[in-house]
CSV table of N, CA and C in Angstrom, one decimal:
chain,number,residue,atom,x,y,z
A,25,UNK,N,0.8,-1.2,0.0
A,25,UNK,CA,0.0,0.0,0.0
A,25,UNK,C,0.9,1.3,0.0
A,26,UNK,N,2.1,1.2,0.7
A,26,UNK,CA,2.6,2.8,0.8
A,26,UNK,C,4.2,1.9,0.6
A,27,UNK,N,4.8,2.9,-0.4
A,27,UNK,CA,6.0,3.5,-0.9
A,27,UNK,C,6.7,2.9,-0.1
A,28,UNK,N,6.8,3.7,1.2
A,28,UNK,CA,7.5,3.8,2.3
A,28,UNK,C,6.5,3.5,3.6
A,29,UNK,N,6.9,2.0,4.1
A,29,UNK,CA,5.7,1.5,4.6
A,29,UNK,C,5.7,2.2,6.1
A,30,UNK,N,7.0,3.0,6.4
A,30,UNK,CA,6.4,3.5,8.2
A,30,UNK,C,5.6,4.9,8.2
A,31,UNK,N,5.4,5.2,6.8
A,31,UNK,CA,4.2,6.3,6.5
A,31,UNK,C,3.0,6.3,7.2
A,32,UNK,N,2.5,4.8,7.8
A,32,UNK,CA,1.7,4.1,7.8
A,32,UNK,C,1.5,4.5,9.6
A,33,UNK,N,2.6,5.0,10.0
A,33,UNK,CA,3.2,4.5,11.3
A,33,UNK,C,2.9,6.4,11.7
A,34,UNK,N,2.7,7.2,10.8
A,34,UNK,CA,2.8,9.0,11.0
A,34,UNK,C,1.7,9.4,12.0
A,35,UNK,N,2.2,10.1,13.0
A,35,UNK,CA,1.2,10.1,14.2
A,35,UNK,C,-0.2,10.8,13.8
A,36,UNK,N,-0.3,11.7,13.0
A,36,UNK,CA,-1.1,12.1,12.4
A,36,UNK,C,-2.3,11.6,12.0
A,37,UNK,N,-2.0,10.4,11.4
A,37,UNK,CA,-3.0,9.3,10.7
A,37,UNK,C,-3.0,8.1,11.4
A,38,UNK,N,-2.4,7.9,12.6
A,38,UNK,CA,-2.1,6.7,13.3
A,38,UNK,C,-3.5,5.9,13.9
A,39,UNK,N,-4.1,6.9,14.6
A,39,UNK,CA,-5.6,6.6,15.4
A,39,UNK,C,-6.2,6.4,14.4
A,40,UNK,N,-6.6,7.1,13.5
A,40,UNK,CA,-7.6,6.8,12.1
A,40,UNK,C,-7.1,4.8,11.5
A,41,UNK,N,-5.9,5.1,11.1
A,41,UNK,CA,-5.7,3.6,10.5
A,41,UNK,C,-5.9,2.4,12.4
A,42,UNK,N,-6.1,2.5,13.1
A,42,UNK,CA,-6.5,1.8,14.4
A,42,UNK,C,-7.9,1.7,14.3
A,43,UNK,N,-8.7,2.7,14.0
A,43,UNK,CA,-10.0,2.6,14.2
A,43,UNK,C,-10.2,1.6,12.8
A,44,UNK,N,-10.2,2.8,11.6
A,44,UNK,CA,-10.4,1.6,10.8
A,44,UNK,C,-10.0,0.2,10.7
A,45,UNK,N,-9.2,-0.1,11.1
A,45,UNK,CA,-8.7,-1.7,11.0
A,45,UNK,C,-7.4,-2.1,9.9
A,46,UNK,N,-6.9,-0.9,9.1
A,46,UNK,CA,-6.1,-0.4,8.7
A,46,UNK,C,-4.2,-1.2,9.3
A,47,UNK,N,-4.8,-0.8,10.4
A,47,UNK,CA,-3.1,-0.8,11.5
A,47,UNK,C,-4.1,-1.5,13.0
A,48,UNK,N,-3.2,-2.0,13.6
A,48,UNK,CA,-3.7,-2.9,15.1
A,48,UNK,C,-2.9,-2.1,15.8
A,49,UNK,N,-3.3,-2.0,17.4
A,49,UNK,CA,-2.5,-1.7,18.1
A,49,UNK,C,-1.3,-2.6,18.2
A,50,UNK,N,-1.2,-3.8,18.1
A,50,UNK,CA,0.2,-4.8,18.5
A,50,UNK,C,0.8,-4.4,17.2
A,51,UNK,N,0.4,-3.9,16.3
A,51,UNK,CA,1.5,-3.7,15.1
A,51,UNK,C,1.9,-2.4,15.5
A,52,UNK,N,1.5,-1.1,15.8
A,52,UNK,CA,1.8,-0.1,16.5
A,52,UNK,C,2.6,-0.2,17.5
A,53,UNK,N,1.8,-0.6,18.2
A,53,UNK,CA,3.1,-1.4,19.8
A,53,UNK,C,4.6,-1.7,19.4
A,54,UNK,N,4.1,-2.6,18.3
A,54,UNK,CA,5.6,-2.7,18.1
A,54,UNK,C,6.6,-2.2,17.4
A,55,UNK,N,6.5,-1.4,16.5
A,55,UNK,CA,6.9,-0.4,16.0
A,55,UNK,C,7.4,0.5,16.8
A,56,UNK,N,6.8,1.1,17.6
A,56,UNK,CA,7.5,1.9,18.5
A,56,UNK,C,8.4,1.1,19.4
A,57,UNK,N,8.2,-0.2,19.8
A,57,UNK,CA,9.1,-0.8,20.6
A,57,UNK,C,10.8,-0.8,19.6
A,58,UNK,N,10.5,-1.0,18.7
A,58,UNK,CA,11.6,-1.5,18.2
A,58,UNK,C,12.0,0.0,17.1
A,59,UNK,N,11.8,1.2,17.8
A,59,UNK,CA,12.5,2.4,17.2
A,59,UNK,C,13.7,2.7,18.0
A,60,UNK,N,14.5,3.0,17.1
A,60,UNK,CA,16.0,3.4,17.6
A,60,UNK,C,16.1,4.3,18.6
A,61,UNK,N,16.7,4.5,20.0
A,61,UNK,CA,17.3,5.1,20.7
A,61,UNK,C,17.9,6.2,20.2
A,62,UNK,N,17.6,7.2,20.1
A,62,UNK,CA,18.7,8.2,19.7
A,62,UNK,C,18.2,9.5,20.3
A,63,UNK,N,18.3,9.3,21.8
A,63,UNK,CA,18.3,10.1,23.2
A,63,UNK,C,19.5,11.0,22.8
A,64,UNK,N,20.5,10.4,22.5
A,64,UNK,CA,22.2,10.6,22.9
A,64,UNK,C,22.3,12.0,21.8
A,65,UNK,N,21.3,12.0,21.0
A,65,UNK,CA,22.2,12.8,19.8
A,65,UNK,C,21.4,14.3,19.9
A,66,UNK,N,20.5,14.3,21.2
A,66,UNK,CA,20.0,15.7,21.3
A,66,UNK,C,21.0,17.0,22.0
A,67,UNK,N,20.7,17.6,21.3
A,67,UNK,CA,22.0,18.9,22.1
A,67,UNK,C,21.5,19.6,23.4
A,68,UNK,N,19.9,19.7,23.3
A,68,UNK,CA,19.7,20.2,24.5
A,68,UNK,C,17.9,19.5,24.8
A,69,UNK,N,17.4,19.7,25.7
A,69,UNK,CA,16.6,19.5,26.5
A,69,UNK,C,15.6,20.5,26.5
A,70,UNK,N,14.3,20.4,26.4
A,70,UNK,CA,13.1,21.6,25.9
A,70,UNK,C,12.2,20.8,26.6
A,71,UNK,N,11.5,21.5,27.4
A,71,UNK,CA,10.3,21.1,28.1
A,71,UNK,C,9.5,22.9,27.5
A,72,UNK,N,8.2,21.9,27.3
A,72,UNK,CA,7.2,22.6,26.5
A,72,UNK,C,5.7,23.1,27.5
A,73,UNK,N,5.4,23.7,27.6
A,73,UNK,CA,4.2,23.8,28.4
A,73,UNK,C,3.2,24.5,27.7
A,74,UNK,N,1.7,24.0,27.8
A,74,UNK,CA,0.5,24.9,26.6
A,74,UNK,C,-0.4,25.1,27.8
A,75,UNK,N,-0.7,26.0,27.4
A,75,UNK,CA,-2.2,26.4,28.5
A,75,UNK,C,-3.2,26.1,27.4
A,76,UNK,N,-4.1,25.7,28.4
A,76,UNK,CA,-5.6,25.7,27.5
A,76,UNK,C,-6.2,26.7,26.5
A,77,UNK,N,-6.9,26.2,25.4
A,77,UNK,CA,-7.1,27.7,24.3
A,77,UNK,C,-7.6,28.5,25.1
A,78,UNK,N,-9.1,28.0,25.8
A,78,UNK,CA,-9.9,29.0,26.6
A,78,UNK,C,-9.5,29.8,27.2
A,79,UNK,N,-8.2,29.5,28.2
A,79,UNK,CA,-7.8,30.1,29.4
A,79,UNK,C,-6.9,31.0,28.2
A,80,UNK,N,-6.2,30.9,27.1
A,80,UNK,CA,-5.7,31.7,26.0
A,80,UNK,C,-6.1,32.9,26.0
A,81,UNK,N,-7.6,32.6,25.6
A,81,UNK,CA,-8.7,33.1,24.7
A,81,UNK,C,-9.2,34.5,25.9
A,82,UNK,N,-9.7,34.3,27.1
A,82,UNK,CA,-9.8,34.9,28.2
A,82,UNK,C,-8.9,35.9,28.5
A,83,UNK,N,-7.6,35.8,28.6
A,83,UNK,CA,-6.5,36.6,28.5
A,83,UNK,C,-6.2,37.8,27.7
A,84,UNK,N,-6.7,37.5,26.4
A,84,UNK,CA,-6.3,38.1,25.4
A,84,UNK,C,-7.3,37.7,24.3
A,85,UNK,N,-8.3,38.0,24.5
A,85,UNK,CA,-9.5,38.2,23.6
A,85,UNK,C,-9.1,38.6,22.2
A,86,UNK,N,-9.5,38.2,21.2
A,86,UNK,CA,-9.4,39.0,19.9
A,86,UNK,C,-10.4,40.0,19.7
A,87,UNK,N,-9.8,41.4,19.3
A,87,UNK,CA,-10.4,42.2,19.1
A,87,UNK,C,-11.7,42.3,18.4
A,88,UNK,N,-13.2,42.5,18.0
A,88,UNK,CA,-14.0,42.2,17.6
A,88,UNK,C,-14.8,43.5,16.9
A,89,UNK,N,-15.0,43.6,15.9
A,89,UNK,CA,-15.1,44.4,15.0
A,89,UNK,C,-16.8,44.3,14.5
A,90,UNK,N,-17.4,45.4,14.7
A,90,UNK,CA,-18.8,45.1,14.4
A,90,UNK,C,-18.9,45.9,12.9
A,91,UNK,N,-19.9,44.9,12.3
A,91,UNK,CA,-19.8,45.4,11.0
A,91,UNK,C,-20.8,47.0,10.8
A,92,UNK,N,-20.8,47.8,10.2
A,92,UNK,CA,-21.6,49.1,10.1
A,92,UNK,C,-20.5,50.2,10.7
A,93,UNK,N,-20.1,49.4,11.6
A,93,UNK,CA,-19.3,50.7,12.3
A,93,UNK,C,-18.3,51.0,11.6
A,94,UNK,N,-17.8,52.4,11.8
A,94,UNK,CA,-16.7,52.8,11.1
A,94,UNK,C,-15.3,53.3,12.4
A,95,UNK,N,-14.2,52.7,12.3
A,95,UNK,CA,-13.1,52.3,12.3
A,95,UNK,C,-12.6,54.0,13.1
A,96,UNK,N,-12.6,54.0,14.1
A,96,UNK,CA,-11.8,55.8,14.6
A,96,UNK,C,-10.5,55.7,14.1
């Protein structure tokens, strides 16, 4: 089916090909089990943190523009 069969494996489409029947989780499972270690070759360390959209959105509202009005 694919070129390049760990296409198959792209996190993106991963749950989709699970649900459909596509990919199994034990073929998933394994795949990840048996990906290469390559801890060693990062330069640095990033820890990432997201706040929720809402709590975003709350913050810093987007500006809201009503139509008819004219612009000061």
């Amino acid at each position: 089916m694919y070129k390049d069969d760990e296409k198959k494996f792209d996190v993106r489409v991963v749950k989709r090909y699970i649900e459909e029947g596509i990919l199994t989780q034990e073929e998933y499972k394994a795949y990840l089990k048996n990906l290469p270690d390559v801890s060693s070759k990062v330069d640095e360390e990033y820890h990432f943190t997201f706040s929720p959209m809402s709590k975003r959105n709350e913050e810093n509202p987007p500006a809201q523009e009503s139509e008819g009005e004219d612009k000061p």
